[in-house]
Every structure is written in C-alpha cells, then in structure tokens.
Amino acid sequence: MTQSAPQVPPPCNLDEEYYWDFVTFSARGHLFRVPKYRLISESEHFSRKYALDRDSGSEPENEYDSVEDPHLSAVKLDDVSAEEFRSFLKVVYPKVTHGDLTLSKDEWLSVLKLSTRWQFNEFRAQAIERLSDYLDPIEKIQLGKEYNVEAWLLSGCHELVSRESVISIEDAEKLNWKVALNLYIIRDGFKTYPLAEPIDDQVRRTFSTEFEQIKSSQRTYLTASERLREMQEEEEMRREMEELAAREAETHRLNALAAEEEKRVGELALELENSRQKLQSLRITPATPSTKEELSGGSFDPEMTPKGDNANDSLLPPAKTKKTKKGSCLRA
C-alpha cells in the first residue's frame, strides 16, 4: 500500500490593506505587540528611528513560533515605562471607536511626553487640548516650557500676574526664583499702572528667549491639517505676490505707453507749430488792382488819378483834333 503525498495548499494572495505586519516592543522588560501600520503612518520620525518601515525578514511565518523568547526581536524602549507606553497605545489603538477617549490626567501627560518625543503630532495636539482644562498656572508654565506649548506659557504667566492672590514662596520654588521675580515685577507694574501695557505684551517681552525657543520648534510639531493650512497660506501669498507683480508690470507698461504718447503728442505739436510759422512767413496778402490798371496794363499810381469832374476822362478814347488857321488845334 503506497502512502499518498501530502497535498500542497493553493497559493494565497496577501491583502494590501488588511494583512497587517506586527511589531513587538519591550518597555523596561514589559512586552507589547501591536500592528505597525498606525505607528508608521502617524510618525515618519518614529518609523525611521526604530526601522519600522523596513520589511521584517526575521518575522516568523507562524505567530506562535517565537513565543518562547519574543524579547529577542522586540524593539527596546528602555527609557519608557510600561505605564507610559500603555497610555500612549490607548490613543494610538483605542479599544472604543465611538465617543470621546477617556484618560486620566497622568495618562494624558504620558501621551504628551511620548508624542512630543516621537513626533506623533496629531496625538500631541489631542493631549494638549485635553490637558488644558486640568492644569493650574504653575503647571502651564512648567509644561509649556518643557514641551514647547506657547499658549500654556503665556496663559500661566497671565493668570499669575492678574490673579488676586500673590505669588507665594511655594510658587516661586516650583517655578524658579528668576521666573517668579520677573512675574512679580510685571504684576507690580500692572497693579500700579494697569493701562500702561497689556499683560501679554509684557510677558512676551520679559520672557522673549523662551518664546523664541518655542517659536523655532513649532514647525516640528505641525499636524497634517496645520501643514495643509500653512501650504495653502503660502500658496495664497505666492499668488498674491504674482498678482501684485503682474499689476506693477502692467502699470509700468501703461506708464511707458502714456509717456510715449505724450512724447508723440509733443512732437506733433512742435511739428504743427513749425508748419504754421513757415506758412505764415510765406504768406503774401495781394492788393486789389484798379480798373484803370487792368485796362492800361500799366502800374497804378494813386497820384495820377484825375480829380474832380474830369476824373473819368482818362477812360475815354482820345478825341480827334483839327488844326485852325493860326495853327492851334481844336478838339472836336
């Protein structure tokens, strides 16, 4: 009796969207196993740092093949506690898909810490929004400086300056004495001259170094929507600059045409004036000839014009004369 060969299963196609690759993390000896896809898509920095974007050729075909010693292939997170990483994963892979995500203040602080470190900017923005209602002025100043949150630093300083109660020794110890002293100076000036300068302007001027540092880091933490808005604003500014340049070029062209036209008009006016003067210099006013001049064909002399009743005698043909006996001539 011959033994039949085992049947080879038909080849399968791996789905491009829902055949997920998993990765194992070790947070101080505590193992976590999660899909890679969200970690890769949400932070390019984290993906490069831990080489998650590479194909894991050592991954076992069967997910249970390496259960005996999974930490050998785990990504080591020795500076992160299990509690911090678990809080972070609650936001990355929430178990509830409807309603608001409910985390404690400490959990949101862990999310803020790790999302800032690994540049998960969407989760960082979410943590900042949720924590804003939990923090007192001292915490806002401390965390605002630590995690580069401008709104917290400005808000915390404003609240300490404008509140009724004074800045206590305990507050100064938490903040540091230099910060506390500067805030006290702003507070004293505000109480003495409340309309001299807005509090926020004084705070920004006094802590200009801290605000400049925060400003320089802002691009690192832009969310996708903020980057899109920034790109749109830059595109709008570029379009406005192009339109302004086009208007200036058109204005320059029209001014050049106007100048050319004005020059041509001046040349034509000068040409016309020259022609007028030339014509005037060549123009002769003719005298009207007399009838006598026309008949005689000679020149007319007013002094030769007869006077009195015989004024027109010269117009008659000459009369025939006859001689008298004495030799005198009589006119017929």
mmCIF file of C-alpha atoms in Angstrom, residues 28-314:
data_model
loop_
_atom_site.group_PDB
_atom_site.id
_atom_site.type_symbol
_atom_site.label_atom_id
_atom_site.label_comp_id
_atom_site.label_asym_id
_atom_site.label_seq_id
_atom_site.Cartn_x
_atom_site.Cartn_y
_atom_site.Cartn_z
ATOM 1 C CA ARG A 28 11.596 48.007 30.571
ATOM 2 C CA GLY A 29 11.021 44.294 30.149
ATOM 3 C CA HIS A 30 7.271 44.566 29.573
ATOM 4 C CA LEU A 31 6.285 43.299 26.086
ATOM 5 C CA PHE A 32 3.681 44.884 23.791
ATOM 6 C CA ARG A 33 2.684 43.523 20.372
ATOM 7 C CA VAL A 34 0.768 45.843 18.050
ATOM 8 C CA PRO A 35 0.253 46.394 14.305
ATOM 9 C CA LYS A 36 2.893 48.533 12.634
ATOM 10 C CA TYR A 37 0.617 50.424 10.283
ATOM 11 C CA ARG A 38 -0.552 53.209 12.613
ATOM 12 C CA LEU A 39 2.894 53.825 14.062
ATOM 13 C CA ILE A 40 4.360 54.136 10.571
ATOM 14 C CA SER A 41 1.610 56.357 9.163
ATOM 15 C CA GLU A 42 1.461 58.756 12.117
ATOM 16 C CA SER A 43 5.170 59.474 12.580
ATOM 17 C CA GLU A 44 7.894 59.268 9.995
ATOM 18 C CA HIS A 45 10.414 60.108 12.706
ATOM 19 C CA PHE A 46 9.406 57.142 14.898
ATOM 20 C CA SER A 47 9.265 54.825 11.907
ATOM 21 C CA ARG A 48 12.832 55.705 10.892
ATOM 22 C CA LYS A 49 14.150 55.696 14.453
ATOM 23 C CA TYR A 50 13.077 52.101 15.067
ATOM 24 C CA ALA A 51 13.287 50.889 11.428
ATOM 25 C CA LEU A 52 9.608 50.019 11.279
ATOM 26 C CA ASP A 53 9.384 50.894 7.598
ATOM 27 C CA ARG A 54 11.693 48.003 6.682
ATOM 28 C CA ASP A 55 10.473 44.520 5.898
ATOM 29 C CA SER A 56 10.990 42.290 8.903
ATOM 30 C CA GLY A 57 12.515 39.282 7.196
ATOM 31 C CA SER A 58 13.021 37.570 10.527
ATOM 32 C CA GLU A 59 9.321 37.590 11.425
ATOM 33 C CA PRO A 60 8.094 34.003 11.873
ATOM 34 C CA GLU A 61 5.538 32.584 9.474
ATOM 35 C CA ASN A 62 3.540 31.337 12.445
ATOM 36 C CA GLU A 63 2.844 33.996 15.060
ATOM 37 C CA TYR A 64 3.492 31.480 17.837
ATOM 38 C CA ASP A 65 6.895 30.319 16.572
ATOM 39 C CA SER A 66 8.801 32.816 18.717
ATOM 40 C CA VAL A 67 6.598 32.907 21.803
ATOM 41 C CA GLU A 68 9.249 31.240 23.932
ATOM 42 C CA ASP A 69 11.669 34.166 23.612
ATOM 43 C CA PRO A 70 9.898 37.115 21.923
ATOM 44 C CA HIS A 71 12.064 39.777 23.524
ATOM 45 C CA LEU A 72 14.940 38.861 21.211
ATOM 46 C CA SER A 73 13.227 40.557 18.267
ATOM 47 C CA ALA A 74 11.472 43.248 20.317
ATOM 48 C CA VAL A 75 12.138 46.970 19.846
ATOM 49 C CA LYS A 76 13.751 48.138 23.084
ATOM 50 C CA LEU A 77 12.232 51.159 24.842
ATOM 51 C CA ASP A 78 14.378 51.137 27.956
ATOM 52 C CA ASP A 79 13.703 54.800 28.832
ATOM 53 C CA VAL A 80 9.906 54.362 28.730
ATOM 54 C CA SER A 81 7.874 52.772 31.497
ATOM 55 C CA ALA A 82 5.190 50.197 30.776
ATOM 56 C CA GLU A 83 2.543 52.550 32.192
ATOM 57 C CA GLU A 84 3.620 55.414 29.918
ATOM 58 C CA PHE A 85 3.707 53.235 26.784
ATOM 59 C CA ARG A 86 0.357 51.674 27.630
ATOM 60 C CA SER A 87 -1.206 55.124 27.970
ATOM 61 C CA PHE A 88 0.305 56.098 24.644
ATOM 62 C CA LEU A 89 -1.053 52.975 22.912
ATOM 63 C CA LYS A 90 -4.529 53.731 24.257
ATOM 64 C CA VAL A 91 -4.558 56.769 21.984
ATOM 65 C CA VAL A 92 -2.837 55.085 19.032
ATOM 66 C CA TYR A 93 -5.061 51.967 19.152
ATOM 67 C CA PRO A 94 -8.222 52.921 21.047
ATOM 68 C CA LYS A 95 -10.414 49.978 22.015
ATOM 69 C CA VAL A 96 -13.555 52.082 21.699
ATOM 70 C CA THR A 97 -14.253 53.628 18.298
ATOM 71 C CA HIS A 98 -17.238 55.761 19.329
ATOM 72 C CA GLY A 99 -17.397 58.632 21.809
ATOM 73 C CA ASP A 100 -14.558 60.523 23.451
ATOM 74 C CA LEU A 101 -11.429 58.785 24.627
ATOM 75 C CA THR A 102 -11.343 58.871 28.424
ATOM 76 C CA LEU A 103 -7.909 59.023 30.025
ATOM 77 C CA SER A 104 -6.720 60.355 33.349
ATOM 78 C CA LYS A 105 -4.532 63.442 33.718
ATOM 79 C CA ASP A 106 -1.419 61.328 34.273
ATOM 80 C CA GLU A 107 -2.229 59.223 31.213
ATOM 81 C CA TRP A 108 -2.628 62.333 29.043
ATOM 82 C CA LEU A 109 0.689 63.623 30.401
ATOM 83 C CA SER A 110 2.326 60.347 29.296
ATOM 84 C CA VAL A 111 0.737 60.768 25.858
ATOM 85 C CA LEU A 112 2.093 64.331 25.664
ATOM 86 C CA LYS A 113 5.563 63.237 26.725
ATOM 87 C CA LEU A 114 5.903 60.367 24.230
ATOM 88 C CA SER A 115 4.075 62.041 21.326
ATOM 89 C CA THR A 116 6.374 65.070 21.658
ATOM 90 C CA ARG A 117 9.489 62.891 21.834
ATOM 91 C CA TRP A 118 8.488 60.733 18.857
ATOM 92 C CA GLN A 119 6.704 63.480 16.870
ATOM 93 C CA PHE A 120 3.242 61.958 16.788
ATOM 94 C CA ASN A 121 1.866 65.442 16.221
ATOM 95 C CA GLU A 122 -1.828 64.569 15.943
ATOM 96 C CA PHE A 123 -1.737 62.802 19.331
ATOM 97 C CA ARG A 124 0.336 65.631 20.803
ATOM 98 C CA ALA A 125 -2.297 68.193 19.750
ATOM 99 C CA GLN A 126 -5.014 65.978 21.219
ATOM 100 C CA ALA A 127 -3.163 65.702 24.544
ATOM 101 C CA ILE A 128 -2.596 69.482 24.715
ATOM 102 C CA GLU A 129 -6.291 70.117 24.120
ATOM 103 C CA ARG A 130 -7.392 67.628 26.792
ATOM 104 C CA LEU A 131 -4.850 68.763 29.397
ATOM 105 C CA SER A 132 -5.602 72.474 29.091
ATOM 106 C CA ASP A 133 -8.550 72.186 31.470
ATOM 107 C CA TYR A 134 -6.569 70.155 34.030
ATOM 108 C CA LEU A 135 -3.533 72.384 34.561
ATOM 109 C CA ASP A 136 -3.023 75.173 37.084
ATOM 110 C CA PRO A 137 -0.916 78.269 36.214
ATOM 111 C CA ILE A 138 2.312 76.806 37.659
ATOM 112 C CA GLU A 139 1.906 73.585 35.643
ATOM 113 C CA LYS A 140 1.128 75.547 32.484
ATOM 114 C CA ILE A 141 4.378 77.487 32.796
ATOM 115 C CA GLN A 142 6.440 74.391 33.627
ATOM 116 C CA LEU A 143 4.943 72.146 30.943
ATOM 117 C CA GLY A 144 4.726 74.963 28.404
ATOM 118 C CA LYS A 145 8.494 75.432 28.628
ATOM 119 C CA GLU A 146 9.239 71.691 28.750
ATOM 120 C CA TYR A 147 7.044 70.688 25.800
ATOM 121 C CA ASN A 148 7.138 73.935 23.790
ATOM 122 C CA VAL A 149 3.489 74.894 24.228
ATOM 123 C CA GLU A 150 3.295 78.655 23.717
ATOM 124 C CA ALA A 151 -0.347 79.006 24.763
ATOM 125 C CA TRP A 152 0.331 77.369 28.145
ATOM 126 C CA LEU A 153 3.369 79.518 28.933
ATOM 127 C CA LEU A 154 1.519 82.726 28.049
ATOM 128 C CA SER A 155 -1.684 81.703 29.837
ATOM 129 C CA GLY A 156 0.111 80.576 33.009
ATOM 130 C CA CYS A 157 2.074 83.826 33.286
ATOM 131 C CA HIS A 158 -1.031 85.907 32.633
ATOM 132 C CA GLU A 159 -3.001 84.096 35.331
ATOM 133 C CA LEU A 160 -0.266 84.531 37.967
ATOM 134 C CA VAL A 161 0.085 88.237 37.186
ATOM 135 C CA SER A 162 -3.612 89.079 37.110
ATOM 136 C CA ARG A 163 -4.986 86.906 39.938
ATOM 137 C CA GLU A 164 -5.876 88.385 43.319
ATOM 138 C CA SER A 165 -3.599 86.190 45.432
ATOM 139 C CA VAL A 166 0.105 86.983 45.440
ATOM 140 C CA ILE A 167 2.868 84.753 44.093
ATOM 141 C CA SER A 168 3.810 82.678 47.116
ATOM 142 C CA ILE A 169 7.172 81.280 48.163
ATOM 143 C CA GLU A 170 5.914 77.806 47.229
ATOM 144 C CA ASP A 171 5.011 79.084 43.745
ATOM 145 C CA ALA A 172 8.466 80.643 43.394
ATOM 146 C CA GLU A 173 10.178 77.393 44.408
ATOM 147 C CA LYS A 174 8.221 75.456 41.804
ATOM 148 C CA LEU A 175 8.847 77.973 39.052
ATOM 149 C CA ASN A 176 12.407 79.051 39.921
ATOM 150 C CA TRP A 177 13.218 82.331 41.571
ATOM 151 C CA LYS A 178 14.211 84.239 38.461
ATOM 152 C CA VAL A 179 10.902 83.471 36.737
ATOM 153 C CA ALA A 180 8.964 84.298 39.905
ATOM 154 C CA LEU A 181 10.804 87.619 40.342
ATOM 155 C CA ASN A 182 10.117 88.662 36.740
ATOM 156 C CA LEU A 183 6.442 87.803 37.136
ATOM 157 C CA TYR A 184 6.312 89.790 40.371
ATOM 158 C CA ILE A 185 7.785 92.845 38.592
ATOM 159 C CA ILE A 186 5.169 92.562 35.830
ATOM 160 C CA ARG A 187 2.445 92.114 38.462
ATOM 161 C CA ASP A 188 3.566 95.169 40.430
ATOM 162 C CA GLY A 189 3.648 97.314 37.302
ATOM 163 C CA PHE A 190 0.223 96.076 36.272
ATOM 164 C CA LYS A 191 -1.291 96.858 39.662
ATOM 165 C CA THR A 192 0.292 100.333 39.687
ATOM 166 C CA TYR A 193 -0.295 101.278 36.047
ATOM 167 C CA PRO A 194 -2.965 98.908 34.728
ATOM 168 C CA LEU A 195 -3.302 100.661 31.346
ATOM 169 C CA ALA A 196 0.388 101.183 30.632
ATOM 170 C CA GLU A 197 0.954 97.994 28.584
ATOM 171 C CA PRO A 198 -1.087 94.805 28.043
ATOM 172 C CA ILE A 199 -0.012 91.907 30.275
ATOM 173 C CA ASP A 200 0.611 89.540 27.356
ATOM 174 C CA ASP A 201 2.949 92.049 25.701
ATOM 175 C CA GLN A 202 4.926 92.459 28.930
ATOM 176 C CA VAL A 203 5.137 88.686 29.374
ATOM 177 C CA ARG A 204 6.371 88.159 25.799
ATOM 178 C CA ARG A 205 8.962 90.911 26.192
ATOM 179 C CA THR A 206 10.207 89.668 29.584
ATOM 180 C CA PHE A 207 10.427 86.014 28.507
ATOM 181 C CA SER A 208 11.426 86.663 24.908
ATOM 182 C CA THR A 209 14.127 83.950 24.969
ATOM 183 C CA GLU A 210 11.640 81.261 25.989
ATOM 184 C CA PHE A 211 9.083 82.355 23.408
ATOM 185 C CA GLU A 212 11.705 82.475 20.648
ATOM 186 C CA GLN A 213 12.770 78.941 21.518
ATOM 187 C CA ILE A 214 9.166 77.728 21.340
ATOM 188 C CA LYS A 215 8.601 79.538 18.049
ATOM 189 C CA SER A 216 11.680 77.946 16.467
ATOM 190 C CA SER A 217 10.358 74.449 17.280
ATOM 191 C CA GLN A 218 6.778 74.926 16.089
ATOM 192 C CA ARG A 219 7.278 73.510 12.581
ATOM 193 C CA THR A 220 8.457 70.235 14.118
ATOM 194 C CA TYR A 221 5.061 69.722 15.749
ATOM 195 C CA LEU A 222 2.711 70.797 12.976
ATOM 196 C CA THR A 223 -0.217 68.453 12.410
ATOM 197 C CA ALA A 224 -1.298 67.368 8.933
ATOM 198 C CA SER A 225 -4.130 69.924 8.902
ATOM 199 C CA GLU A 226 -1.771 72.675 10.090
ATOM 200 C CA ARG A 227 0.755 71.798 7.402
ATOM 201 C CA LEU A 228 -2.006 71.862 4.802
ATOM 202 C CA ARG A 229 -3.199 75.245 6.047
ATOM 203 C CA GLU A 230 0.366 76.545 6.008
ATOM 204 C CA MET A 231 0.829 75.318 2.438
ATOM 205 C CA GLN A 232 -2.449 76.976 1.429
ATOM 206 C CA GLU A 233 -1.389 80.241 3.070
ATOM 207 C CA GLU A 234 1.982 80.087 1.333
ATOM 208 C CA GLU A 235 0.266 79.364 -1.978
ATOM 209 C CA GLU A 236 -2.150 82.241 -1.398
ATOM 210 C CA MET A 237 0.747 84.552 -0.544
ATOM 211 C CA ARG A 238 2.649 83.412 -3.630
ATOM 212 C CA ARG A 239 -0.430 84.036 -5.794
ATOM 213 C CA GLU A 240 -0.914 87.492 -4.277
ATOM 214 C CA MET A 241 2.745 88.328 -4.905
ATOM 215 C CA GLU A 242 2.422 87.187 -8.517
ATOM 216 C CA GLU A 243 -0.738 89.263 -8.962
ATOM 217 C CA LEU A 244 0.980 92.271 -7.397
ATOM 218 C CA ALA A 245 3.990 91.817 -9.682
ATOM 219 C CA ALA A 246 1.649 91.492 -12.689
ATOM 220 C CA ARG A 247 -0.202 94.681 -11.685
ATOM 221 C CA GLU A 248 3.069 96.537 -11.230
ATOM 222 C CA ALA A 249 4.294 95.329 -14.622
ATOM 223 C CA GLU A 250 1.016 96.404 -16.238
ATOM 224 C CA THR A 251 1.201 99.789 -14.514
ATOM 225 C CA HIS A 252 4.774 100.187 -15.750
ATOM 226 C CA ARG A 253 3.708 99.254 -19.274
ATOM 227 C CA LEU A 254 0.807 101.722 -19.256
ATOM 228 C CA ASN A 255 3.028 104.472 -17.852
ATOM 229 C CA ALA A 256 5.554 103.786 -20.603
ATOM 230 C CA LEU A 257 2.797 103.941 -23.233
ATOM 231 C CA ALA A 258 1.472 107.163 -21.730
ATOM 232 C CA ALA A 259 4.956 108.675 -21.740
ATOM 233 C CA GLU A 260 5.482 107.596 -25.338
ATOM 234 C CA GLU A 261 2.104 109.019 -26.319
ATOM 235 C CA GLU A 262 2.846 112.271 -24.512
ATOM 236 C CA LYS A 263 6.193 112.475 -26.299
ATOM 237 C CA ARG A 264 4.495 111.858 -29.660
ATOM 238 C CA VAL A 265 1.866 114.494 -28.945
ATOM 239 C CA GLY A 266 4.626 116.972 -28.088
ATOM 240 C CA GLU A 267 6.456 116.155 -31.301
ATOM 241 C CA LEU A 268 3.276 116.602 -33.345
ATOM 242 C CA ALA A 269 2.518 119.917 -31.608
ATOM 243 C CA LEU A 270 6.046 121.131 -32.344
ATOM 244 C CA GLU A 271 5.775 119.992 -35.962
ATOM 245 C CA LEU A 272 2.431 121.750 -36.301
ATOM 246 C CA GLU A 273 3.817 124.966 -34.824
ATOM 247 C CA ASN A 274 6.794 124.891 -37.189
ATOM 248 C CA SER A 275 4.485 124.343 -40.150
ATOM 249 C CA ARG A 276 2.274 127.241 -39.042
ATOM 250 C CA GLN A 277 5.222 129.600 -38.696
ATOM 251 C CA LYS A 278 6.614 128.546 -42.085
ATOM 252 C CA LEU A 279 3.243 129.076 -43.720
ATOM 253 C CA GLN A 280 2.925 132.469 -42.071
ATOM 254 C CA SER A 281 6.353 133.518 -43.304
ATOM 255 C CA LEU A 282 5.479 132.521 -46.869
ATOM 256 C CA ARG A 283 2.023 134.064 -46.942
ATOM 257 C CA ILE A 284 1.634 137.367 -49.103
ATOM 258 C CA THR A 285 -1.511 139.500 -48.880
ATOM 259 C CA PRO A 286 -2.349 140.513 -52.598
ATOM 260 C CA ALA A 287 -3.512 144.125 -53.377
ATOM 261 C CA THR A 288 -6.722 144.514 -55.445
ATOM 262 C CA PRO A 289 -5.853 146.073 -58.871
ATOM 263 C CA SER A 290 -7.905 149.098 -60.150
ATOM 264 C CA THR A 291 -9.950 149.020 -63.288
ATOM 265 C CA LYS A 292 -7.669 151.559 -64.888
ATOM 266 C CA GLU A 293 -4.641 149.346 -64.172
ATOM 267 C CA GLU A 294 -6.386 146.390 -65.724
ATOM 268 C CA LEU A 295 -7.215 148.356 -68.861
ATOM 269 C CA SER A 296 -3.876 150.021 -69.349
ATOM 270 C CA GLY A 297 -1.851 147.124 -68.347
ATOM 271 C CA GLY A 298 0.445 149.525 -66.517
ATOM 272 C CA SER A 299 1.096 150.171 -62.921
ATOM 273 C CA PHE A 300 -1.386 152.096 -60.896
ATOM 274 C CA ASP A 301 -0.333 155.316 -59.244
ATOM 275 C CA PRO A 302 -2.865 156.984 -56.992
ATOM 276 C CA GLU A 303 -1.219 160.371 -57.552
ATOM 277 C CA MET A 304 -2.001 160.147 -61.243
ATOM 278 C CA THR A 305 -5.676 159.641 -60.641
ATOM 279 C CA PRO A 306 -7.664 162.606 -62.048
ATOM 280 C CA LYS A 307 -9.587 164.778 -59.661
ATOM 281 C CA GLY A 308 -12.961 166.472 -59.899
ATOM 282 C CA ASP A 309 -15.406 166.209 -62.786
ATOM 283 C CA ASN A 310 -12.810 165.067 -65.229
ATOM 284 C CA ALA A 311 -11.841 162.147 -63.049
ATOM 285 C CA ASN A 312 -13.062 159.663 -65.604
ATOM 286 C CA ASP A 313 -11.809 161.491 -68.727
ATOM 287 C CA SER A 314 -8.819 159.361 -68.903
#
